[in-house]
Amino acid sequence: MTTPERAEPEATAAADADVLPPTADEPAVSPKPVDDAAPTTPVDEPAAPARSVDDAAPTTPVDEPAAPARSVDDAAPSAIGKPAADATAPAESAPAKKAPRKKAVAKAADPAKKTAAKKAPAKAPAKKAAAKSTTPRKTTRKPAAPKVEERVLTPRRLADSAYREEQFAARYEGPIAPFNHLVDKLIEESGDPLPYLAPIYGGTEARLLSLFRDPGPKTRAGQQNSGLLSPENDDQAAERYLEFFQSAKLRIDDLITWNTYPWYTSRKPSTADIDRGLAPLEQVIALLPKLKVVLAHGLDAQAAWRRFERQHPEVAGKLIVIPTYHTSKQALFTQDEAVRAQREDKLRKDFAQAAEHLVE
């Protein structure tokens, strides 16, 4: 496509083509006298301008020496003085005018192609650079952190002070963080302490809630206690819980534990205490979008859950509740060995039932 700047030179070239000297193959022509003008011109009218070179060529004598070539200045008046009817150029001279224009356009287009060809290879280094930038990532990639279910739970492991400090320091990390922020809020509102939740739990991803009455003594912070709710606490109830839990092949990332009365107490909670703990229980369940099963451990926890169902039927109605025994030996204490065996067997079956519901 021709730009306006290039159109003007082409027009000038076309005009100059009308006044170029004859070629070497064309015979030279001497100026024709005015009397040899076209016979159709009237006698009383002025003589017509000199005819074109092509009209004069046949009248040139063979024996006469060739006339000198006309200069541009000689030809210019003839072109201007012609009538409008003779303004068109002879057919033979037309191709000579168009050929230079085609060559000029072609030459003008060549630099653009060369420029485009020079720019094209610039993309190749970019690909190489991108490939080089991605190569170090494979060599410097950090190993993925172990998944929660890959952790091996160990009975009474929180007796180890180093591990205990590590667990307590990580209480605001990962999916357990919202629950421990809730603990901070409850402490601030009530002024009464309560334990945090260990980071080994599934947190917001948990599908199983083990509900107890109140925190045990080993969950208190200080000395050799953890300050955490954890199946790895250094007490026999936690140790037995972990035994039933692992025998059912449950996963720790599916689990979270809570107490119907979440604050520390040295006595059996009253009905008023149980009602006090219903609001925190509702907030805990609200943080568990995947919750499916509730294991209610012991008669007090089961009574508290019934009160919760009456107050929040729309929440409780969506869950599978399995009433079972507390995992401490005191809950199984009886002089009848057959009854003790029956209670322990029920605990195992209840844990296995919870696992079956989570598989569905």
Tab-separated table of C-alpha atoms in Angstrom:
chain	number	residue	atom	x	y	z
A	1	MET	CA	0.000	0.000	0.000
A	2	THR	CA	1.460	3.390	-1.105
A	3	THR	CA	1.726	6.118	1.472
A	4	PRO	CA	0.908	9.775	0.582
A	5	GLU	CA	4.590	10.700	0.815
A	6	ARG	CA	5.533	8.147	-1.852
A	7	ALA	CA	2.635	9.018	-4.250
A	8	GLU	CA	4.015	12.469	-5.127
A	9	PRO	CA	7.450	11.231	-6.334
A	10	GLU	CA	5.753	8.629	-8.531
A	11	ALA	CA	3.565	11.286	-10.173
A	12	THR	CA	6.677	13.388	-10.891
A	13	ALA	CA	8.377	10.352	-12.401
A	14	ALA	CA	5.384	9.824	-14.700
A	15	ALA	CA	5.495	13.426	-15.873
A	16	ASP	CA	9.203	13.191	-16.567
A	17	ALA	CA	8.623	10.074	-18.670
A	18	ASP	CA	6.758	12.172	-21.281
A	19	VAL	CA	9.822	14.291	-21.958
A	20	LEU	CA	12.620	11.700	-21.971
A	21	PRO	CA	14.901	11.676	-25.136
A	22	PRO	CA	14.346	8.897	-27.674
A	23	THR	CA	15.958	5.572	-27.088
A	24	ALA	CA	18.944	4.282	-29.032
A	25	ASP	CA	16.816	1.956	-31.188
A	26	GLU	CA	14.477	4.723	-32.286
A	27	PRO	CA	15.580	6.775	-35.387
A	28	ALA	CA	16.266	10.400	-34.842
A	29	VAL	CA	13.680	12.785	-36.247
A	30	SER	CA	14.206	16.291	-37.525
A	31	PRO	CA	11.648	18.917	-36.696
A	32	LYS	CA	8.784	18.861	-39.181
A	33	PRO	CA	7.852	22.160	-40.855
A	34	VAL	CA	4.589	23.732	-39.997
A	35	ASP	CA	3.338	23.181	-43.604
A	36	ASP	CA	3.335	19.405	-43.038
A	37	ALA	CA	0.679	19.622	-40.325
A	38	ALA	CA	-2.461	17.516	-40.576
A	39	PRO	CA	-4.365	18.119	-43.857
A	40	THR	CA	-7.596	18.612	-41.980
A	41	THR	CA	-6.445	22.005	-40.679
A	42	PRO	CA	-8.239	24.907	-42.499
A	43	VAL	CA	-6.100	27.287	-44.567
A	44	ASP	CA	-7.190	30.448	-42.873
A	45	GLU	CA	-6.585	28.967	-39.358
A	46	PRO	CA	-3.188	29.149	-37.702
A	47	ALA	CA	-0.957	26.143	-38.101
A	48	ALA	CA	-1.360	23.362	-35.562
A	49	PRO	CA	1.508	22.579	-33.226
A	50	ALA	CA	4.212	20.184	-34.340
A	51	ARG	CA	3.073	16.577	-34.505
A	52	SER	CA	4.413	13.872	-32.242
A	53	VAL	CA	7.635	12.045	-32.909
A	54	ASP	CA	5.855	8.874	-34.031
A	55	ASP	CA	3.902	10.769	-36.776
A	56	ALA	CA	7.038	12.379	-38.195
A	57	ALA	CA	9.174	9.252	-38.282
A	58	PRO	CA	7.989	7.829	-41.711
A	59	THR	CA	8.740	11.100	-43.592
A	60	THR	CA	12.403	11.169	-42.602
A	61	PRO	CA	14.592	10.526	-45.741
A	62	VAL	CA	16.855	7.511	-45.476
A	63	ASP	CA	19.795	9.348	-47.062
A	64	GLU	CA	19.648	12.317	-44.777
A	65	PRO	CA	21.959	12.412	-41.823
A	66	ALA	CA	20.351	11.863	-38.480
A	67	ALA	CA	19.146	15.029	-36.892
A	68	PRO	CA	20.431	15.898	-33.482
A	69	ALA	CA	18.330	14.582	-30.582
A	70	ARG	CA	15.804	16.981	-29.218
A	71	SER	CA	16.494	18.358	-25.835
A	72	VAL	CA	14.006	18.497	-23.050
A	73	ASP	CA	13.556	22.216	-23.603
A	74	ASP	CA	12.610	21.661	-27.280
A	75	ALA	CA	9.981	19.019	-26.508
A	76	ALA	CA	8.308	20.809	-23.601
A	77	PRO	CA	6.458	23.484	-25.680
A	78	SER	CA	5.052	20.818	-28.023
A	79	ALA	CA	3.541	18.925	-25.119
A	80	ILE	CA	2.008	22.049	-23.624
A	81	GLY	CA	0.768	23.487	-26.983
A	82	LYS	CA	-1.166	20.371	-28.102
A	83	PRO	CA	-4.967	20.527	-28.144
A	84	ALA	CA	-6.881	18.531	-25.505
A	85	ALA	CA	-7.803	15.899	-28.127
A	86	ASP	CA	-4.087	14.989	-28.670
A	87	ALA	CA	-3.139	15.077	-24.959
A	88	THR	CA	-2.939	11.305	-24.598
A	89	ALA	CA	0.508	9.740	-25.119
A	90	PRO	CA	1.134	7.103	-27.849
A	91	ALA	CA	0.365	3.500	-26.843
A	92	GLU	CA	3.994	2.438	-27.326
A	93	SER	CA	5.278	4.802	-24.618
A	94	ALA	CA	2.747	3.675	-21.932
A	95	PRO	CA	4.660	0.562	-20.703
A	96	ALA	CA	7.809	2.637	-20.248
A	97	LYS	CA	5.972	4.874	-17.783
A	98	LYS	CA	4.541	2.021	-15.615
A	99	ALA	CA	7.677	-0.099	-15.383
A	100	PRO	CA	9.684	2.340	-13.227
A	101	ARG	CA	6.750	2.651	-10.813
A	102	LYS	CA	6.533	-1.122	-10.263
A	103	LYS	CA	10.253	-1.321	-9.648
A	104	ALA	CA	10.087	1.631	-7.291
A	105	VAL	CA	7.285	0.003	-5.274
A	106	ALA	CA	9.136	-3.276	-5.173
A	107	LYS	CA	12.307	-1.552	-3.987
A	108	ALA	CA	10.342	0.356	-1.370
A	109	ALA	CA	8.780	-2.882	-0.101
A	110	ASP	CA	12.099	-4.736	0.141
A	111	PRO	CA	13.469	-2.743	3.101
A	112	ALA	CA	10.260	-3.406	5.019
A	113	LYS	CA	10.608	-7.155	4.442
A	114	LYS	CA	14.220	-7.022	5.501
A	115	THR	CA	13.249	-5.107	8.618
A	116	ALA	CA	10.528	-7.662	9.459
A	117	ALA	CA	12.978	-10.494	8.846
A	118	LYS	CA	15.469	-8.878	11.214
A	119	LYS	CA	12.837	-8.525	13.948
A	120	ALA	CA	11.542	-12.118	13.676
A	121	PRO	CA	14.576	-13.864	15.244
A	122	ALA	CA	14.174	-11.712	18.386
A	123	LYS	CA	11.546	-14.182	19.727
A	124	ALA	CA	13.951	-17.118	19.853
A	125	PRO	CA	16.197	-15.706	22.637
A	126	ALA	CA	13.068	-15.005	24.727
A	127	LYS	CA	12.120	-18.700	24.675
A	128	LYS	CA	15.641	-19.707	25.616
A	129	ALA	CA	15.656	-17.219	28.462
A	130	ALA	CA	12.333	-18.551	29.741
A	131	ALA	CA	13.651	-22.098	29.601
A	132	LYS	CA	16.766	-21.107	31.550
A	133	SER	CA	14.728	-19.317	34.215
A	134	THR	CA	12.586	-22.406	34.884
A	135	THR	CA	15.488	-24.839	35.094
A	136	PRO	CA	16.782	-23.795	38.561
A	137	ARG	CA	13.323	-24.265	40.086
A	138	LYS	CA	13.572	-28.019	39.680
A	139	THR	CA	16.918	-28.173	41.437
A	140	THR	CA	16.115	-25.699	44.220
A	141	ARG	CA	12.549	-26.864	44.925
A	142	LYS	CA	11.928	-27.449	48.599
A	143	PRO	CA	10.478	-30.803	49.670
A	144	ALA	CA	6.759	-30.711	50.393
A	145	ALA	CA	5.728	-30.580	54.045
A	146	PRO	CA	4.422	-33.906	55.394
A	147	LYS	CA	0.651	-34.265	55.335
A	148	VAL	CA	-1.236	-34.409	58.606
A	149	GLU	CA	-2.304	-38.024	58.122
A	150	GLU	CA	1.348	-39.065	57.666
A	151	ARG	CA	2.230	-38.075	61.231
A	152	VAL	CA	2.653	-40.966	63.626
A	153	LEU	CA	0.836	-40.374	66.916
A	154	THR	CA	2.675	-41.556	69.991
A	155	PRO	CA	1.037	-42.172	73.382
A	156	ARG	CA	2.172	-39.713	76.097
A	157	ARG	CA	4.566	-37.987	73.698
A	158	LEU	CA	3.817	-34.575	75.226
A	159	ALA	CA	5.849	-35.655	78.248
A	160	ASP	CA	8.830	-34.636	76.081
A	161	SER	CA	9.433	-30.951	76.859
A	162	ALA	CA	10.929	-30.143	73.425
A	163	TYR	CA	7.968	-31.658	71.598
A	164	ARG	CA	5.551	-30.029	74.013
A	165	GLU	CA	7.025	-26.577	73.379
A	166	GLU	CA	6.979	-27.182	69.630
A	167	GLN	CA	3.294	-28.118	69.666
A	168	PHE	CA	2.294	-25.186	71.840
A	169	ALA	CA	4.223	-22.711	69.666
A	170	ALA	CA	2.433	-23.980	66.522
A	171	ARG	CA	-1.090	-23.568	67.915
A	172	TYR	CA	-1.841	-20.606	65.587
A	173	GLU	CA	-0.643	-22.350	62.430
A	174	GLY	CA	-2.662	-24.159	59.794
A	175	PRO	CA	-6.308	-25.241	60.024
A	176	ILE	CA	-6.259	-25.335	63.841
A	177	ALA	CA	-5.655	-21.568	64.117
A	178	PRO	CA	-9.361	-20.454	64.096
A	179	PHE	CA	-10.116	-22.664	67.090
A	180	ASN	CA	-7.258	-21.296	69.152
A	181	HIS	CA	-8.258	-17.741	68.274
A	182	LEU	CA	-11.684	-18.691	69.636
A	183	VAL	CA	-9.983	-19.923	72.816
A	184	ASP	CA	-8.284	-16.537	73.202
A	185	LYS	CA	-11.639	-14.835	72.769
A	186	LEU	CA	-13.299	-17.034	75.415
A	187	ILE	CA	-10.460	-16.375	77.859
A	188	GLU	CA	-10.734	-12.643	77.280
A	189	GLU	CA	-14.528	-12.599	77.677
A	190	SER	CA	-14.750	-14.861	80.731
A	191	GLY	CA	-11.426	-14.286	82.455
A	192	ASP	CA	-11.200	-18.058	83.008
A	193	PRO	CA	-8.437	-20.127	81.381
A	194	LEU	CA	-9.057	-23.118	79.138
A	195	PRO	CA	-6.747	-25.323	77.033
A	196	TYR	CA	-5.783	-24.719	73.423
A	197	LEU	CA	-6.075	-27.373	70.718
A	198	ALA	CA	-2.962	-29.190	69.506
A	199	PRO	CA	-1.907	-28.456	65.902
A	200	ILE	CA	-1.932	-32.171	65.041
A	201	TYR	CA	-5.749	-32.046	64.781
A	202	GLY	CA	-7.500	-31.615	61.454
A	203	GLY	CA	-8.924	-28.245	62.502
A	204	THR	CA	-11.381	-26.834	59.982
A	205	GLU	CA	-10.991	-29.993	57.856
A	206	ALA	CA	-12.153	-32.318	60.663
A	207	ARG	CA	-15.174	-34.573	60.136
A	208	LEU	CA	-15.230	-36.212	63.566
A	209	LEU	CA	-15.841	-34.411	66.867
A	210	SER	CA	-15.037	-36.237	70.107
A	211	LEU	CA	-16.985	-34.452	72.838
A	212	PHE	CA	-16.046	-34.779	76.525
A	213	ARG	CA	-17.327	-33.160	79.732
A	214	ASP	CA	-14.404	-30.911	80.830
A	215	PRO	CA	-10.599	-30.653	80.388
A	216	GLY	CA	-8.382	-33.068	82.309
A	217	PRO	CA	-5.592	-31.965	84.671
A	218	LYS	CA	-2.813	-32.633	82.135
A	219	THR	CA	-4.275	-30.036	79.782
A	220	ARG	CA	-3.412	-27.249	82.215
A	221	ALA	CA	-0.426	-25.159	81.202
A	222	GLY	CA	2.680	-25.093	83.383
A	223	GLN	CA	5.164	-27.503	84.900
A	224	GLN	CA	5.087	-30.685	82.785
A	225	ASN	CA	1.564	-30.162	81.496
A	226	SER	CA	0.928	-29.269	77.860
A	227	GLY	CA	-1.829	-26.649	78.023
A	228	LEU	CA	-3.327	-28.469	75.021
A	229	LEU	CA	-6.153	-30.808	74.162
A	230	SER	CA	-4.315	-33.719	72.512
A	231	PRO	CA	-4.472	-37.525	72.275
A	232	GLU	CA	-0.713	-37.438	72.960
A	233	ASN	CA	-1.113	-35.941	76.453
A	234	ASP	CA	0.732	-37.627	79.273
A	235	ASP	CA	-2.268	-39.233	81.003
A	236	GLN	CA	-4.010	-42.598	80.898
A	237	ALA	CA	-7.313	-41.281	79.456
A	238	ALA	CA	-5.515	-39.785	76.428
A	239	GLU	CA	-3.426	-42.930	76.059
A	240	ARG	CA	-6.502	-45.165	75.994
A	241	TYR	CA	-8.287	-42.795	73.631
A	242	LEU	CA	-5.381	-43.049	71.181
A	243	GLU	CA	-5.492	-46.850	71.427
A	244	PHE	CA	-9.195	-46.980	70.401
A	245	PHE	CA	-8.682	-44.324	67.767
A	246	GLN	CA	-5.795	-46.117	66.059
A	247	SER	CA	-7.446	-49.532	66.257
A	248	ALA	CA	-10.357	-48.116	64.226
A	249	LYS	CA	-7.827	-46.847	61.647
A	250	LEU	CA	-9.106	-43.294	61.927
A	251	ARG	CA	-6.965	-40.428	60.678
A	252	ILE	CA	-5.875	-37.537	62.861
A	253	ASP	CA	-6.736	-35.003	60.135
A	254	ASP	CA	-10.385	-36.080	60.508
A	255	LEU	CA	-10.415	-35.431	64.256
A	256	ILE	CA	-10.984	-32.601	66.685
A	257	THR	CA	-11.903	-32.735	70.384
A	258	TRP	CA	-13.851	-30.335	72.590
A	259	ASN	CA	-15.506	-30.167	76.033
A	260	THR	CA	-19.128	-29.277	76.794
A	261	TYR	CA	-17.722	-27.193	79.656
A	262	PRO	CA	-14.466	-25.965	78.085
A	263	TRP	CA	-13.037	-24.189	81.172
A	264	TYR	CA	-10.990	-25.855	83.897
A	265	THR	CA	-12.949	-27.108	86.891
A	266	SER	CA	-12.305	-29.389	89.821
A	267	ARG	CA	-15.927	-30.476	90.196
A	268	LYS	CA	-18.722	-31.911	88.149
A	269	PRO	CA	-20.298	-29.148	86.037
A	270	SER	CA	-23.814	-28.104	87.025
A	271	THR	CA	-26.709	-27.611	84.634
A	272	ALA	CA	-25.908	-23.900	84.588
A	273	ASP	CA	-22.305	-24.739	83.706
A	274	ILE	CA	-23.455	-26.967	80.876
A	275	ASP	CA	-25.720	-24.222	79.518
A	276	ARG	CA	-22.791	-21.820	79.699
A	277	GLY	CA	-20.779	-24.101	77.464
A	278	LEU	CA	-23.446	-24.443	74.745
A	279	ALA	CA	-22.597	-21.141	73.024
A	280	PRO	CA	-18.864	-21.996	72.662
A	281	LEU	CA	-19.877	-25.448	71.373
A	282	GLU	CA	-22.020	-23.807	68.702
A	283	GLN	CA	-19.076	-21.620	67.659
A	284	VAL	CA	-16.801	-24.663	67.406
A	285	ILE	CA	-19.265	-26.526	65.193
A	286	ALA	CA	-19.625	-23.421	63.014
A	287	LEU	CA	-15.896	-23.732	62.253
A	288	LEU	CA	-16.362	-27.327	61.045
A	289	PRO	CA	-18.030	-27.227	57.614
A	290	LYS	CA	-17.205	-30.896	56.959
A	291	LEU	CA	-18.338	-32.230	60.339
A	292	LYS	CA	-20.311	-35.458	60.030
A	293	VAL	CA	-19.998	-37.534	63.221
A	294	VAL	CA	-20.088	-36.684	66.947
A	295	LEU	CA	-18.783	-39.148	69.527
A	296	ALA	CA	-20.366	-38.144	72.887
A	297	HIS	CA	-18.123	-39.605	75.616
A	298	GLY	CA	-19.829	-40.202	78.988
A	299	LEU	CA	-23.236	-39.417	80.460
A	300	ASP	CA	-22.489	-35.733	81.154
A	301	ALA	CA	-21.391	-35.077	77.584
A	302	GLN	CA	-24.459	-36.890	76.284
A	303	ALA	CA	-26.784	-34.814	78.527
A	304	ALA	CA	-25.129	-31.613	77.293
A	305	TRP	CA	-25.572	-32.679	73.675
A	306	ARG	CA	-29.298	-33.291	74.237
A	307	ARG	CA	-29.615	-29.730	75.531
A	308	PHE	CA	-27.693	-28.503	72.519
A	309	GLU	CA	-30.066	-30.382	70.181
A	310	ARG	CA	-33.074	-28.654	71.748
A	311	GLN	CA	-31.517	-25.222	71.309
A	312	HIS	CA	-30.016	-25.806	67.850
A	313	PRO	CA	-32.074	-28.516	66.120
A	314	GLU	CA	-31.118	-27.287	62.636
A	315	VAL	CA	-27.424	-27.830	63.415
A	316	ALA	CA	-27.657	-31.049	65.412
A	317	GLY	CA	-30.107	-32.607	62.977
A	318	LYS	CA	-27.449	-32.758	60.242
A	319	LEU	CA	-24.995	-34.805	62.332
A	320	ILE	CA	-24.638	-38.478	63.254
A	321	VAL	CA	-24.347	-38.749	67.048
A	322	ILE	CA	-22.851	-41.855	68.646
A	323	PRO	CA	-23.185	-41.980	72.467
A	324	THR	CA	-20.337	-43.964	74.013
A	325	TYR	CA	-18.223	-44.309	77.146
A	326	HIS	CA	-15.454	-42.072	78.381
A	327	THR	CA	-12.035	-43.556	77.570
A	328	SER	CA	-10.656	-43.301	81.131
A	329	LYS	CA	-10.388	-46.451	83.226
A	330	GLN	CA	-12.649	-44.907	85.843
A	331	ALA	CA	-15.553	-44.928	83.369
A	332	LEU	CA	-15.067	-48.647	82.888
A	333	PHE	CA	-14.559	-49.436	86.555
A	334	THR	CA	-16.831	-52.165	87.861
A	335	GLN	CA	-16.379	-55.295	89.889
A	336	ASP	CA	-17.999	-57.349	87.177
A	337	GLU	CA	-15.323	-58.247	84.668
A	338	ALA	CA	-17.925	-59.190	82.091
A	339	VAL	CA	-19.441	-55.695	82.285
A	340	ARG	CA	-15.997	-54.095	81.924
A	341	ALA	CA	-15.302	-56.194	78.862
A	342	GLN	CA	-18.719	-55.287	77.437
A	343	ARG	CA	-18.116	-51.563	77.915
A	344	GLU	CA	-14.677	-51.682	76.369
A	345	ASP	CA	-16.025	-53.682	73.452
A	346	LYS	CA	-18.716	-51.028	72.911
A	347	LEU	CA	-16.050	-48.331	72.789
A	348	ARG	CA	-14.198	-50.209	70.068
A	349	LYS	CA	-17.384	-50.756	68.086
A	350	ASP	CA	-18.376	-47.089	68.416
A	351	PHE	CA	-15.003	-45.907	67.101
A	352	ALA	CA	-15.283	-48.414	64.245
A	353	GLN	CA	-18.803	-47.178	63.496
A	354	ALA	CA	-17.552	-43.589	63.331
A	355	ALA	CA	-14.845	-44.689	60.899
A	356	GLU	CA	-17.441	-46.412	58.697
A	357	HIS	CA	-19.533	-43.233	58.497
A	358	LEU	CA	-16.496	-41.247	57.397
A	359	VAL	CA	-15.794	-43.739	54.602
A	360	GLU	CA	-19.314	-43.394	53.154
